[in-house]
Amino acid sequence: MLQISFLHNQVKAQQLFKNFCGENFGKVYCSCGSGCNPQYTRNVQLLNSKFKGPGLTLISLNQNYGDSNTFSNIVLDGMNSGNTKIKYACQEYAATTQSVSTLSPLASFVPTVAGTGKSCKYSTSAIKINS
């Protein structure tokens, strides 16, 4: 699996990604978690988009800065194969202004379960799973 982020946000923003597709990724969207000073609240909307793994997560957010997400009409292909599966729909982290080599997630939500975290909030109907 490639350990890259398609979209990495280091600024204060509300971002909308619509009609996006991707395959073979680490993360689709990553809110800056380490070394960004100052840190900001970020909101990301991922709409009408399709993905195929292998992939780690669709969105990673900073719980301690109040990041939030919206999923709508997301399609995940290849979920029955370990070679093309996407492990998580959303992960939450505690961001820091210090540069660190790794951050461990505080919470991780799989695509078949509703996101019920502080930042990762979505219903199961927002994500369609294809085999």
mmCIF file of C-alpha atoms in Angstrom:
data_model
loop_
_atom_site.group_PDB
_atom_site.id
_atom_site.type_symbol
_atom_site.label_atom_id
_atom_site.label_comp_id
_atom_site.label_asym_id
_atom_site.label_seq_id
_atom_site.Cartn_x
_atom_site.Cartn_y
_atom_site.Cartn_z
ATOM 1 C CA MET A 1 0.000 0.000 0.000
ATOM 2 C CA LEU A 2 1.250 3.458 -0.834
ATOM 3 C CA GLN A 3 1.508 5.633 2.278
ATOM 4 C CA ILE A 4 0.518 8.915 0.692
ATOM 5 C CA SER A 5 -2.284 11.391 1.229
ATOM 6 C CA PHE A 6 -4.067 12.645 -1.855
ATOM 7 C CA LEU A 7 -5.191 15.788 -0.016
ATOM 8 C CA HIS A 8 -3.284 17.304 2.916
ATOM 9 C CA ASN A 9 -4.647 20.422 4.617
ATOM 10 C CA GLN A 10 -2.384 22.743 6.616
ATOM 11 C CA VAL A 11 -4.589 25.862 6.616
ATOM 12 C CA LYS A 12 -7.822 27.016 8.240
ATOM 13 C CA ALA A 13 -10.467 25.914 5.792
ATOM 14 C CA GLN A 14 -13.788 24.375 4.995
ATOM 15 C CA GLN A 15 -13.110 22.152 2.023
ATOM 16 C CA LEU A 16 -15.445 20.419 -0.411
ATOM 17 C CA PHE A 17 -14.277 17.516 -2.567
ATOM 18 C CA LYS A 18 -16.952 16.376 -4.991
ATOM 19 C CA ASN A 19 -16.883 13.746 -7.758
ATOM 20 C CA PHE A 20 -13.432 12.613 -6.653
ATOM 21 C CA CYS A 21 -11.992 9.147 -7.221
ATOM 22 C CA GLY A 22 -8.847 7.442 -6.031
ATOM 23 C CA GLU A 23 -7.099 4.095 -5.833
ATOM 24 C CA ASN A 24 -4.069 2.711 -3.974
ATOM 25 C CA PHE A 25 -3.498 5.276 -1.215
ATOM 26 C CA GLY A 26 -2.570 5.736 2.417
ATOM 27 C CA LYS A 27 -5.126 8.468 3.184
ATOM 28 C CA VAL A 28 -7.455 10.385 0.896
ATOM 29 C CA TYR A 29 -7.637 13.482 3.151
ATOM 30 C CA CYS A 30 -5.343 14.307 6.051
ATOM 31 C CA SER A 31 -5.745 17.276 8.387
ATOM 32 C CA CYS A 32 -2.262 18.433 9.412
ATOM 33 C CA GLY A 33 -1.510 16.730 12.702
ATOM 34 C CA SER A 34 2.142 17.464 13.380
ATOM 35 C CA GLY A 35 4.287 20.558 13.053
ATOM 36 C CA CYS A 36 1.577 22.973 11.875
ATOM 37 C CA ASN A 37 1.715 26.136 13.952
ATOM 38 C CA PRO A 38 -0.823 27.471 14.515
ATOM 39 C CA GLN A 39 -3.342 24.648 14.293
ATOM 40 C CA TYR A 40 -6.901 25.330 13.097
ATOM 41 C CA THR A 41 -10.355 23.784 13.054
ATOM 42 C CA ARG A 42 -10.963 22.196 9.665
ATOM 43 C CA ASN A 43 -14.144 20.886 8.050
ATOM 44 C CA VAL A 44 -14.035 18.544 5.082
ATOM 45 C CA GLN A 45 -16.901 17.359 2.901
ATOM 46 C CA LEU A 46 -16.398 14.328 0.670
ATOM 47 C CA LEU A 47 -19.346 13.947 -1.710
ATOM 48 C CA ASN A 48 -20.270 11.741 -4.693
ATOM 49 C CA SER A 49 -16.877 10.047 -4.730
ATOM 50 C CA LYS A 50 -15.527 6.556 -5.409
ATOM 51 C CA PHE A 51 -12.471 4.764 -4.026
ATOM 52 C CA LYS A 52 -10.679 1.439 -4.317
ATOM 53 C CA GLY A 53 -7.855 0.286 -2.108
ATOM 54 C CA PRO A 54 -5.591 -0.801 -0.938
ATOM 55 C CA GLY A 55 -6.021 2.126 1.408
ATOM 56 C CA LEU A 56 -5.676 2.978 5.073
ATOM 57 C CA THR A 57 -8.347 5.650 5.605
ATOM 58 C CA LEU A 58 -10.561 8.050 3.701
ATOM 59 C CA ILE A 59 -10.245 10.927 6.172
ATOM 60 C CA SER A 60 -8.031 11.631 9.190
ATOM 61 C CA LEU A 61 -9.068 14.488 11.486
ATOM 62 C CA ASN A 62 -7.791 16.296 14.571
ATOM 63 C CA GLN A 63 -10.233 15.665 17.378
ATOM 64 C CA ASN A 64 -8.590 18.142 19.769
ATOM 65 C CA TYR A 65 -9.032 21.050 17.310
ATOM 66 C CA GLY A 66 -12.688 20.326 16.537
ATOM 67 C CA ASP A 67 -12.255 19.067 12.968
ATOM 68 C CA SER A 68 -15.393 17.632 11.353
ATOM 69 C CA ASN A 69 -16.405 15.682 8.283
ATOM 70 C CA THR A 70 -19.356 15.060 5.990
ATOM 71 C CA PHE A 71 -19.678 11.947 3.837
ATOM 72 C CA SER A 72 -22.392 11.659 1.188
ATOM 73 C CA ASN A 73 -22.744 9.118 -1.613
ATOM 74 C CA ILE A 74 -19.332 7.498 -1.117
ATOM 75 C CA VAL A 75 -18.713 4.218 -2.975
ATOM 76 C CA LEU A 76 -15.957 1.798 -1.948
ATOM 77 C CA ASP A 77 -15.029 -0.880 -4.491
ATOM 78 C CA GLY A 78 -13.081 -4.086 -3.850
ATOM 79 C CA MET A 79 -13.894 -4.349 -0.159
ATOM 80 C CA ASN A 80 -14.029 -8.180 -0.176
ATOM 81 C CA SER A 81 -10.369 -8.521 -1.131
ATOM 82 C CA GLY A 82 -7.432 -7.866 1.165
ATOM 83 C CA ASN A 83 -5.572 -6.509 -1.863
ATOM 84 C CA THR A 84 -8.090 -3.718 -2.505
ATOM 85 C CA LYS A 85 -9.744 -3.173 0.885
ATOM 86 C CA ILE A 86 -9.950 0.238 2.569
ATOM 87 C CA LYS A 87 -9.376 -0.284 6.288
ATOM 88 C CA TYR A 88 -11.041 2.820 7.791
ATOM 89 C CA ALA A 89 -13.549 5.444 6.721
ATOM 90 C CA CYS A 90 -12.349 7.943 9.316
ATOM 91 C CA GLN A 91 -9.659 8.224 12.000
ATOM 92 C CA GLU A 92 -9.261 10.769 14.797
ATOM 93 C CA TYR A 93 -5.945 12.057 16.121
ATOM 94 C CA ALA A 94 -4.690 14.513 18.747
ATOM 95 C CA ALA A 95 -2.740 17.048 16.694
ATOM 96 C CA THR A 96 0.299 18.913 17.954
ATOM 97 C CA THR A 97 2.192 22.010 16.860
ATOM 98 C CA GLN A 98 5.431 20.095 17.505
ATOM 99 C CA SER A 99 7.002 18.016 14.757
ATOM 100 C CA VAL A 100 6.772 14.320 15.583
ATOM 101 C CA SER A 101 7.524 11.326 13.386
ATOM 102 C CA THR A 102 4.263 9.481 14.062
ATOM 103 C CA LEU A 103 0.872 10.053 15.641
ATOM 104 C CA SER A 104 -1.318 7.191 16.827
ATOM 105 C CA PRO A 105 -5.065 7.376 16.203
ATOM 106 C CA LEU A 106 -7.358 7.955 19.177
ATOM 107 C CA ALA A 107 -10.296 6.382 17.330
ATOM 108 C CA SER A 108 -10.769 4.513 14.051
ATOM 109 C CA PHE A 109 -14.076 3.782 12.314
ATOM 110 C CA VAL A 110 -14.486 1.059 9.686
ATOM 111 C CA PRO A 111 -16.626 1.837 6.616
ATOM 112 C CA THR A 112 -19.440 -0.551 7.617
ATOM 113 C CA VAL A 113 -20.024 1.122 11.000
ATOM 114 C CA ALA A 114 -21.354 4.615 11.680
ATOM 115 C CA GLY A 115 -18.811 7.203 12.781
ATOM 116 C CA THR A 116 -19.632 8.133 16.362
ATOM 117 C CA GLY A 117 -16.490 9.982 17.409
ATOM 118 C CA LYS A 118 -15.906 13.601 18.358
ATOM 119 C CA SER A 119 -14.792 14.458 14.811
ATOM 120 C CA CYS A 120 -15.751 11.409 12.734
ATOM 121 C CA LYS A 121 -19.539 11.580 12.496
ATOM 122 C CA TYR A 122 -21.400 9.917 9.639
ATOM 123 C CA SER A 123 -24.152 7.361 9.034
ATOM 124 C CA THR A 124 -23.678 3.974 7.406
ATOM 125 C CA SER A 125 -26.010 5.071 4.582
ATOM 126 C CA ALA A 126 -23.385 7.630 3.472
ATOM 127 C CA ILE A 127 -20.999 4.859 2.366
ATOM 128 C CA LYS A 128 -21.917 2.139 -0.137
ATOM 129 C CA ILE A 129 -19.770 -0.996 -0.041
ATOM 130 C CA ASN A 130 -19.137 -2.931 -3.267
ATOM 131 C CA SER A 131 -17.435 -6.327 -3.279
#
